[in-house]
CSV table of C-alpha atoms and ligand atoms in Angstrom, one decimal:
chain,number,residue,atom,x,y,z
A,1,UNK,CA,0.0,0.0,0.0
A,2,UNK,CA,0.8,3.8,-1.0
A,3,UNK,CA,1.7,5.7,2.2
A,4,UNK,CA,-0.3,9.0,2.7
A,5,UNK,CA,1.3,10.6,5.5
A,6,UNK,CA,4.3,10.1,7.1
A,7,UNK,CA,4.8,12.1,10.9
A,8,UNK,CA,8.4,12.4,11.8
A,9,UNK,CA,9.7,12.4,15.3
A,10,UNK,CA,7.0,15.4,16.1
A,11,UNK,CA,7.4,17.6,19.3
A,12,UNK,CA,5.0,20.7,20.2
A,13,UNK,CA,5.5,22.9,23.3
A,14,UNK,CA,3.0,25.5,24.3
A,15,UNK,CA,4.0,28.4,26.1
A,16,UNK,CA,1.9,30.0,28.5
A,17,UNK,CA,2.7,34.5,28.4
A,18,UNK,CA,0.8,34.3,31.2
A,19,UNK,CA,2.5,32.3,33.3
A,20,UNK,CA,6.2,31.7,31.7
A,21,UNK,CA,5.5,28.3,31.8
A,22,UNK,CA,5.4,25.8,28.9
A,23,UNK,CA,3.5,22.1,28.4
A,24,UNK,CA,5.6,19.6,26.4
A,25,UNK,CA,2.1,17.8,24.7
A,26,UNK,CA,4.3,16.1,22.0
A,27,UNK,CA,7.4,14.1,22.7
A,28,UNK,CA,8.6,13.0,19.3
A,29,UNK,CA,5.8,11.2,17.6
A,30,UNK,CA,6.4,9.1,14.3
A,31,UNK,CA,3.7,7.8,12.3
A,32,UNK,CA,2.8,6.8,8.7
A,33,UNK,CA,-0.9,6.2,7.1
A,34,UNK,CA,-1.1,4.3,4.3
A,35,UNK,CA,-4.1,5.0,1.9
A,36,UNK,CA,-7.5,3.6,2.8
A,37,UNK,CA,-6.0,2.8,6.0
A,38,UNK,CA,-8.7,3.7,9.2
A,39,UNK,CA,-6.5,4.5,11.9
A,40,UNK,CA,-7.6,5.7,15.5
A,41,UNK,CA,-5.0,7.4,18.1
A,42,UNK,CA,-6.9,6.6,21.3
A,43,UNK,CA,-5.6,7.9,24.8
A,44,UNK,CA,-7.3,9.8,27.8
A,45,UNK,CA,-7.7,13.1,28.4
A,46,UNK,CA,-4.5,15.5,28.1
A,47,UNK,CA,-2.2,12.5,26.3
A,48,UNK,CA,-2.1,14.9,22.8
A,49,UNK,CA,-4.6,13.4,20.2
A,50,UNK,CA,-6.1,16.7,19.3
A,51,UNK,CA,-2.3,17.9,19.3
A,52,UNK,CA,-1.1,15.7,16.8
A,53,UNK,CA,-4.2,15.6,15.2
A,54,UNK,CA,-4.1,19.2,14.2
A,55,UNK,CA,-0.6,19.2,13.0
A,56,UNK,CA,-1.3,16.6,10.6
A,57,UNK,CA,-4.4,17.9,9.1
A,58,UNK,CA,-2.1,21.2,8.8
A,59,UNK,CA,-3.8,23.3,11.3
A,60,UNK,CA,-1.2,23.7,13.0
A,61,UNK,CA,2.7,23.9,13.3
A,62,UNK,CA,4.9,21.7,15.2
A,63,UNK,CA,7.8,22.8,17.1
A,64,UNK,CA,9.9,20.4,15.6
A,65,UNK,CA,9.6,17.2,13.3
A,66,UNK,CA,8.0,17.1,10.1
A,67,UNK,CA,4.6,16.0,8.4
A,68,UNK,CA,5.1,14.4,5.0
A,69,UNK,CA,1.7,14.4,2.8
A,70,UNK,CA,2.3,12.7,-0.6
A,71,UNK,CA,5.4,13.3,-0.1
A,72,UNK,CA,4.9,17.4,1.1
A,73,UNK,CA,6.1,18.7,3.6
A,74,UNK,CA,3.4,20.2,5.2
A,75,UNK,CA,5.3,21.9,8.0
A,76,UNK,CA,7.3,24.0,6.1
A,77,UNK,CA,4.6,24.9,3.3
A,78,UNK,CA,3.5,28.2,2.7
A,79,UNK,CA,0.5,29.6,4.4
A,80,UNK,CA,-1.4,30.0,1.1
A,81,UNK,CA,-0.3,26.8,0.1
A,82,UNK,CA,-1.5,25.3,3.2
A,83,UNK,CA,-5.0,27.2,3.1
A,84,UNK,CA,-5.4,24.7,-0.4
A,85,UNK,CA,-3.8,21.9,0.8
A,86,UNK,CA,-6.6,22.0,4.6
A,87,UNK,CA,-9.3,22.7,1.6
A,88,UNK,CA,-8.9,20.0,-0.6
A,89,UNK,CA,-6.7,17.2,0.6
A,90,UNK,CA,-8.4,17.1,4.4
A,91,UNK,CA,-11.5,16.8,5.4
A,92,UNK,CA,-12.1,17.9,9.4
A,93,UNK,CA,-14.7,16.4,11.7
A,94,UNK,CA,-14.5,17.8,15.1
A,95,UNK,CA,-16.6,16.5,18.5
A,96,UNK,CA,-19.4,18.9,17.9
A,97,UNK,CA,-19.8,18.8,14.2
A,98,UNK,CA,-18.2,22.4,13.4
A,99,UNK,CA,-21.1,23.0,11.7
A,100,UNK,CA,-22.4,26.7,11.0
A,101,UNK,CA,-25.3,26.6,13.3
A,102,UNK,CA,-27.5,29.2,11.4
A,103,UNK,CA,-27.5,27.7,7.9
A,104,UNK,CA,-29.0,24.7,6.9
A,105,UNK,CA,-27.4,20.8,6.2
A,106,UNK,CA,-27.6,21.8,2.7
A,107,UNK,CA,-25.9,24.6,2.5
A,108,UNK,CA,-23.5,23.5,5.5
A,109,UNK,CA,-22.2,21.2,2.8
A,110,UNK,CA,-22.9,23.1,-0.4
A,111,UNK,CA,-20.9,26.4,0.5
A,112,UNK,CA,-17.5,24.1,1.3
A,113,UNK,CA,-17.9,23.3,-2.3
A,114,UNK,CA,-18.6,27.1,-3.1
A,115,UNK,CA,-15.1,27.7,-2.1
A,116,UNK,CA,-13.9,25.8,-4.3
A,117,UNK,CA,-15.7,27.4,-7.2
A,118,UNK,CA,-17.7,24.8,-8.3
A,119,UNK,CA,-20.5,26.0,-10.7
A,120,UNK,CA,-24.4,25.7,-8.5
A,121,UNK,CA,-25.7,22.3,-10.4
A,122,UNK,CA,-22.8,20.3,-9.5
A,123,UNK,CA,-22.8,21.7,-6.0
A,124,UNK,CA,-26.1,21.1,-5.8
A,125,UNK,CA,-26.1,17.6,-7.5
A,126,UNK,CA,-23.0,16.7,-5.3
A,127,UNK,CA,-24.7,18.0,-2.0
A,128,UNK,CA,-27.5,16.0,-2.3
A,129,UNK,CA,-25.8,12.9,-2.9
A,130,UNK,CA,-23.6,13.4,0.3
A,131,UNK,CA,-26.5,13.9,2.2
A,132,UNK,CA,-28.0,10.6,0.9
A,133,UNK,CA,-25.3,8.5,1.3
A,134,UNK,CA,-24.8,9.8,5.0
A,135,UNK,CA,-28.5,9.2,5.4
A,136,UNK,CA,-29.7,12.7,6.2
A,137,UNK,CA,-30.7,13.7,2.5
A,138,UNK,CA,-34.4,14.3,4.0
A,139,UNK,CA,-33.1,16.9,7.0
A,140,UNK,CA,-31.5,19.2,4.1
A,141,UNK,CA,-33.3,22.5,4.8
A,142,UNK,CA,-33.0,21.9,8.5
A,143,UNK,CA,-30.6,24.4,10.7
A,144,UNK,CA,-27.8,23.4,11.7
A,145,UNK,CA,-28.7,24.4,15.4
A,146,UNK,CA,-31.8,22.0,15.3
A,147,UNK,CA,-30.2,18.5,13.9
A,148,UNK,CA,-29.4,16.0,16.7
A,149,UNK,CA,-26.2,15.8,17.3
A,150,UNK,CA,-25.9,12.3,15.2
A,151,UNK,CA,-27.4,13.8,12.5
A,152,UNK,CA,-24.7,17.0,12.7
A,153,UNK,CA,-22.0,14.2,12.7
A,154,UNK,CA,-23.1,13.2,9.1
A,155,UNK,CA,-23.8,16.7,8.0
A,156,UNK,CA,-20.1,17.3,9.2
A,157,UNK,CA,-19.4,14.0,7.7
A,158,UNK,CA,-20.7,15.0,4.2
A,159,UNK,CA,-18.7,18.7,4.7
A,160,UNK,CA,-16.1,16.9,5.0
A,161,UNK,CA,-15.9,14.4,2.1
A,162,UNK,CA,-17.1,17.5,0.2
A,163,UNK,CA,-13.9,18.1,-1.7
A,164,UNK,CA,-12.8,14.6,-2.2
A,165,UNK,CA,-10.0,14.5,0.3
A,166,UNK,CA,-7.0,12.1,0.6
A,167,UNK,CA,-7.6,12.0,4.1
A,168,UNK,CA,-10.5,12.4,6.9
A,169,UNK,CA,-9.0,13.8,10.3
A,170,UNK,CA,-11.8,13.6,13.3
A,171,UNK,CA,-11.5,14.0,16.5
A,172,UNK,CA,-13.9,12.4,19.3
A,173,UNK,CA,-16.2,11.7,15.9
A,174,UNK,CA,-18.7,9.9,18.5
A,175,UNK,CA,-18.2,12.3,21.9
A,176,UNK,CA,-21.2,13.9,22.0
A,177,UNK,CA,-23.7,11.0,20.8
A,178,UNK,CA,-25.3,8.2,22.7
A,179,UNK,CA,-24.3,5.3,22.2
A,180,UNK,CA,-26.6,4.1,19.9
A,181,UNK,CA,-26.0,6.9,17.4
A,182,UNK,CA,-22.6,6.0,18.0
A,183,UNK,CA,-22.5,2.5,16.8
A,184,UNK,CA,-24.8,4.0,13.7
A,185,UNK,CA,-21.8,6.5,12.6
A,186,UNK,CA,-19.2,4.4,13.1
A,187,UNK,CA,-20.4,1.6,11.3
A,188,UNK,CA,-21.0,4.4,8.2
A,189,UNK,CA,-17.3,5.5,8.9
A,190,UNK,CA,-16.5,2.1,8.3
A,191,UNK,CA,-18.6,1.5,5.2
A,192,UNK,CA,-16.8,4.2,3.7
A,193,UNK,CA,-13.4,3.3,4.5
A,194,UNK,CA,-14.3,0.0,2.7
A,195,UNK,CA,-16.8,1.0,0.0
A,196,UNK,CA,-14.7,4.6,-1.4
A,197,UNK,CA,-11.3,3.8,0.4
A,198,UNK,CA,-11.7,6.6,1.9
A,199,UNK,CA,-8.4,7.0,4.6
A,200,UNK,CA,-9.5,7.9,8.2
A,201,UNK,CA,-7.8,9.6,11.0
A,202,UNK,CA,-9.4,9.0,14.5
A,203,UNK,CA,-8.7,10.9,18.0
A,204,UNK,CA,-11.0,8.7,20.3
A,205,UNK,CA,-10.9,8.0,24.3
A,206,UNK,CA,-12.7,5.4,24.2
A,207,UNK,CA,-11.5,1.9,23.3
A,208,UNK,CA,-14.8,1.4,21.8
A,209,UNK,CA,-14.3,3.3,18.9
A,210,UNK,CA,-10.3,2.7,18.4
A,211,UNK,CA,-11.9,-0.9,18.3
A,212,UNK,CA,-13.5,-0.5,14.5
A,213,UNK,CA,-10.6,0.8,13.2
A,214,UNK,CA,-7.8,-1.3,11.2
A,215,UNK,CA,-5.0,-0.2,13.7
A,216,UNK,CA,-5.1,1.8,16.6
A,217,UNK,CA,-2.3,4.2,18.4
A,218,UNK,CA,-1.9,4.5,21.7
A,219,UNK,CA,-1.0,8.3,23.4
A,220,UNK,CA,0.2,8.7,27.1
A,221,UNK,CA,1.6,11.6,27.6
A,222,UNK,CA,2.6,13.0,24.4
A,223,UNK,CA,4.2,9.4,23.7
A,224,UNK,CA,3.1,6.2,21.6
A,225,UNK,CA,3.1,3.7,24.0
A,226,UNK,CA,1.7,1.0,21.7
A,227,UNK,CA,-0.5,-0.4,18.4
A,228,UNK,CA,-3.4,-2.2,18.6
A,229,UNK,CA,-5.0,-4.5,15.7
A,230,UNK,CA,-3.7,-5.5,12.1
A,231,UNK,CA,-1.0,-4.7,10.3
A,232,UNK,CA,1.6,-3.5,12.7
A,233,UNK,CA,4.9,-3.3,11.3
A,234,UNK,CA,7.2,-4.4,14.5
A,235,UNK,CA,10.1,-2.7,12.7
A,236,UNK,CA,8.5,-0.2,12.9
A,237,UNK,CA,8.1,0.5,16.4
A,238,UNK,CA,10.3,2.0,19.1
A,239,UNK,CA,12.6,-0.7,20.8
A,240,UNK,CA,11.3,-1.0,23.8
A,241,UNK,CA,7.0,0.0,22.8
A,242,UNK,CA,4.7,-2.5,23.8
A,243,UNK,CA,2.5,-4.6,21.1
A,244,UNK,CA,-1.4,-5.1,22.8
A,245,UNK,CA,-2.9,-7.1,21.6
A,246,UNK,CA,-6.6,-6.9,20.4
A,247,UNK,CA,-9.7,-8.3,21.5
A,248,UNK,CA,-9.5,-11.9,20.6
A,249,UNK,CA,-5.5,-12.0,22.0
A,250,UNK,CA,-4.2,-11.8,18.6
A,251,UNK,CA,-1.2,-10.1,16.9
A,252,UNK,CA,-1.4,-9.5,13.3
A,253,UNK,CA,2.2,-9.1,12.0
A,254,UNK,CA,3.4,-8.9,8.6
A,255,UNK,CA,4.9,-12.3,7.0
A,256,UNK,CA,8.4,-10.1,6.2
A,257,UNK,CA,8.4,-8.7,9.6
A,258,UNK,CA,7.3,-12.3,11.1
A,259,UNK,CA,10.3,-14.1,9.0
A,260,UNK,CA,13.0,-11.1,10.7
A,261,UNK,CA,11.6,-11.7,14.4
A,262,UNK,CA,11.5,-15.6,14.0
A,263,UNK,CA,15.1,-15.7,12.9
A,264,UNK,CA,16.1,-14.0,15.1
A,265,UNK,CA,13.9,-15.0,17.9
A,266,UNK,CA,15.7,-16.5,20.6
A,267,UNK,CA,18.5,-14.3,20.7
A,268,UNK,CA,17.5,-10.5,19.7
A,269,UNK,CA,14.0,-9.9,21.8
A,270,UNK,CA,13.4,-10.4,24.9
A,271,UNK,CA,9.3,-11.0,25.8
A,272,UNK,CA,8.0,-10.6,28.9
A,273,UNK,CA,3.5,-10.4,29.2
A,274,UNK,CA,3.1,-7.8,31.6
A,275,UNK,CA,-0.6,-7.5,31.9
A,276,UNK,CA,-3.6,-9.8,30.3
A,277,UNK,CA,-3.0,-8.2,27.4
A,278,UNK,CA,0.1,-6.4,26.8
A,279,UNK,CA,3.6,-8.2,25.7
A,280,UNK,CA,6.7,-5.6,26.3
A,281,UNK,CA,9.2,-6.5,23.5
A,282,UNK,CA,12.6,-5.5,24.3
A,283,UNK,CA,16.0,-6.0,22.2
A,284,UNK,CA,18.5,-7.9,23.7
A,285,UNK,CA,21.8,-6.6,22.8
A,286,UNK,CA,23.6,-8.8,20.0
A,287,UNK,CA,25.1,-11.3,22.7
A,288,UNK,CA,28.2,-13.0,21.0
A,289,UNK,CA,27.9,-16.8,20.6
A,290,UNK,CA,30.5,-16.9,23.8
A,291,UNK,CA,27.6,-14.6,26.1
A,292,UNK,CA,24.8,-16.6,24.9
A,293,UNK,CA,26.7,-20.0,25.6
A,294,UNK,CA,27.4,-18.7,29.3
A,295,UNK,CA,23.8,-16.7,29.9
A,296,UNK,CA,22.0,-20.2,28.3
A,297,UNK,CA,24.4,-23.3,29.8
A,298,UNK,CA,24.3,-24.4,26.0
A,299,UNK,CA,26.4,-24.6,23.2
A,300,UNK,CA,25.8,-23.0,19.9
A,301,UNK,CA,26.0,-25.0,16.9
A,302,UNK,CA,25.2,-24.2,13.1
A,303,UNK,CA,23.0,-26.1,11.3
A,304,UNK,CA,24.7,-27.5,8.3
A,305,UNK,CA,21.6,-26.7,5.9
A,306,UNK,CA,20.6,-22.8,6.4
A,307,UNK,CA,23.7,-21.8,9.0
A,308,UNK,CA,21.4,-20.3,11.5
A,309,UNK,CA,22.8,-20.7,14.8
A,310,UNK,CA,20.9,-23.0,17.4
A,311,UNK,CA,21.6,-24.3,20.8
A,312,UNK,CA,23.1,-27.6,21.0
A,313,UNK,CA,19.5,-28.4,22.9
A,314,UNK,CA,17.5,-28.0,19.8
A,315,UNK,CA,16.5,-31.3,18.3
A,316,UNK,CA,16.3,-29.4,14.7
A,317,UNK,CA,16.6,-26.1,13.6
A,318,UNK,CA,14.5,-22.8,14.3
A,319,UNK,CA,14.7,-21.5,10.9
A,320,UNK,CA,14.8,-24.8,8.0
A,321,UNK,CA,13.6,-27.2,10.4
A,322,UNK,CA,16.4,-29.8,9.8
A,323,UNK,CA,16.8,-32.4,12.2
A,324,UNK,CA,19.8,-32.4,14.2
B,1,ATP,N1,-3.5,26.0,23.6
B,1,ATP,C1,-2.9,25.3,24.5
B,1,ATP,N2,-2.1,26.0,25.4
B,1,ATP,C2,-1.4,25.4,26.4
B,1,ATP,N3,-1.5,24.1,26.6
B,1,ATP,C3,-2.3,23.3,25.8
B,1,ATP,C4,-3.0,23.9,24.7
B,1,ATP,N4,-3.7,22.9,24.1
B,1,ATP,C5,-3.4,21.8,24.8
B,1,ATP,N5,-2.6,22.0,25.8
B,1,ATP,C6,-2.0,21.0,26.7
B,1,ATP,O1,-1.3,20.0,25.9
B,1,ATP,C7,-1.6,18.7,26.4
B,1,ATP,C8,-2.2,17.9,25.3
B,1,ATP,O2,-3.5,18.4,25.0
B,1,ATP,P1,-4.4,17.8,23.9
B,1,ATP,O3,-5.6,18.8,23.8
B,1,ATP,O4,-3.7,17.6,22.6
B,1,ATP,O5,-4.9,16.5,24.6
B,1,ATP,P2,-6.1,15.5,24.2
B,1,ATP,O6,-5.5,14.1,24.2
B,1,ATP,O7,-6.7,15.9,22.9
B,1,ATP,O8,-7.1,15.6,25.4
B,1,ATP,P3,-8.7,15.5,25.4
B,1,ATP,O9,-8.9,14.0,25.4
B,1,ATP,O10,-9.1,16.1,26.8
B,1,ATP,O11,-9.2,16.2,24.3
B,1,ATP,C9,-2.4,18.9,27.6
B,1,ATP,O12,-1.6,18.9,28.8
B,1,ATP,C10,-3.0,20.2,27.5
B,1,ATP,O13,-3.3,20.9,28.7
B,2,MG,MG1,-8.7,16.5,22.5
């Protein structure tokens, strides 16, 4: 897969005037989003997801690292260039809809599109099909101020997909719904992550949401600290980050990444299960075959087919499988 966006080792300090002192809400955050991935950055309150959130979608400057978008480099574009690139490559859906309460779901949708200088029968034409697919075609003249607040969530929905972007950023998507409506959006955000490809960009406290996503991110404190779900790329990841596991107690890793690990197994990572659910995976420094024979009480031996190294122990080998 294509990657979209690539984060860099991202910081971001705010300084308080008023009180000379600053908040470190980043700590030097890497991430890349392939296309028609559905990734959600879950942690609790404070950790940075609107942070990082807003300096991908461009609304915002880090203090340091970079934000590659198709190769761009956001952080160091232009401000015109950057008004375009927030118009027409992201789409932004924010806990309370961003809506403009005063005008109605059509226009809500229609005048995002206005911007762009489309002519008023394709605006039209393309309104009206957002609406529909986000179910809310018949609340079109309604104000903004009077939709429930699932219904603002597909209006904001539709606003957002209004310009065909590469990527949908939203944070806390679900925060101010029941949990019904809840369920309803984010089984739409997931039938259009698999139905258009559209690419999705979660914030989310709650593990509930993070959970229909492909792969989630977890936050502490300006920090990863982990990956949930499929596709995580072990290489990846920090040395010493935990892989969690999801729901089912299952890691989905890569065959090529899967083939590296297993050769290496025995000698490079240490695992240790710390809770239920989390593994802490932590390299073991290259131990010469002298270390391991002392740290193990065995003796290393090559197997004559593939040359991997094995202990003496082994009754065939942990890569070919020949018999010793
Ligand atoms: N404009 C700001 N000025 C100063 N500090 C800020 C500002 N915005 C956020 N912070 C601080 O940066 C840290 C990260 O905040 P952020 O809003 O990114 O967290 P969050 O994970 O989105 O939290 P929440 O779940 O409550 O929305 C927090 O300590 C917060 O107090
Ligand atoms: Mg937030």
């Amino acid at each position: 897969m294509r990657t979209l966006l690539s984060a860099k080792n991202l910081y971001h300090i705010y300084q308080s005037r008023k009180k000379h002192t600053s908040v470190v809400a980043l700590k030097g955050v890497s991430l890349d989003i392939d296309k028609g991935e559905y990734i959600t950055v879950v942690g609790p309150s404070g950790s940075g997801k609107t942070t990082f959130l807003r300096i991908l979608g461009g609304l915002m400057r880090p203090t340091a690292g970079t934000v590659l978008f198709d190769n761009q480099d956001i952080t160091k574009m232009p401000e015109e260039d950057l008004t375009m690139f927030r118009r027409n490559d992201v789409g932004f859906v924010f806990q309370e809809g961003n809506l403009q309460p005063d005008l109605s779901a059509f226009k809500n949708v229609a005048n995002s599109l206005a911007l762009n200088g489309i002519p008023y029968q394709f605006r039209k034409k393309r309104t009206m099909k957002l609406l529909k697919t986000m179910g809310v075609a018949h609340r079109k003249d309604q104000l903004a101020v009077r939709l429930s607040g699932g219904e603002r969530q597909r209006v904001a929905l539709a606003r957002a997909m209004a310009n065909n972007p590469k990527l949908i950023i939203a944070d806390e998507p679900t925060g101010n719904v029941d949990y019904k409506t809840s369920v309803r959006l984010l089984e739409l955000f997931r039938q259009l992550n698999k139905t258009v490809g559209m690419t999705f960009l979660f914030a989310t406290h709650s593990n509930h949401v993070a959970g229909y996503a492909d792969r989630s991110v977890e936050l502490r404190d300006g920090l990863f600290l982990g990956q949930h779900g499929q596709n995580i790329d072990l290489a990846k990841l920090d040395m010493t980050r935990m892989v969690i596991m999801d729901s089912n107690n299952r890691i989905t890793i890569p065959e090529s990444i899967m083939e590296q690990i297993k050769n290496n197994l025995e000698f490079l990572w240490n695992i240790e299960v710390l809770e239920k659910n989390k593994i802490l995976l932590s390299p073991i420094e290259d131990w010469s075959k002298e270390e391991i024979e002392k740290e193990e009480g065995v003796e290393i031996i090559e197997c004559p087919i593939c040359h991997i190294e094995n202990s003496s122990k082994a009754k065939f080998c942990i890569k070919c499988g020949t018999k010793f």
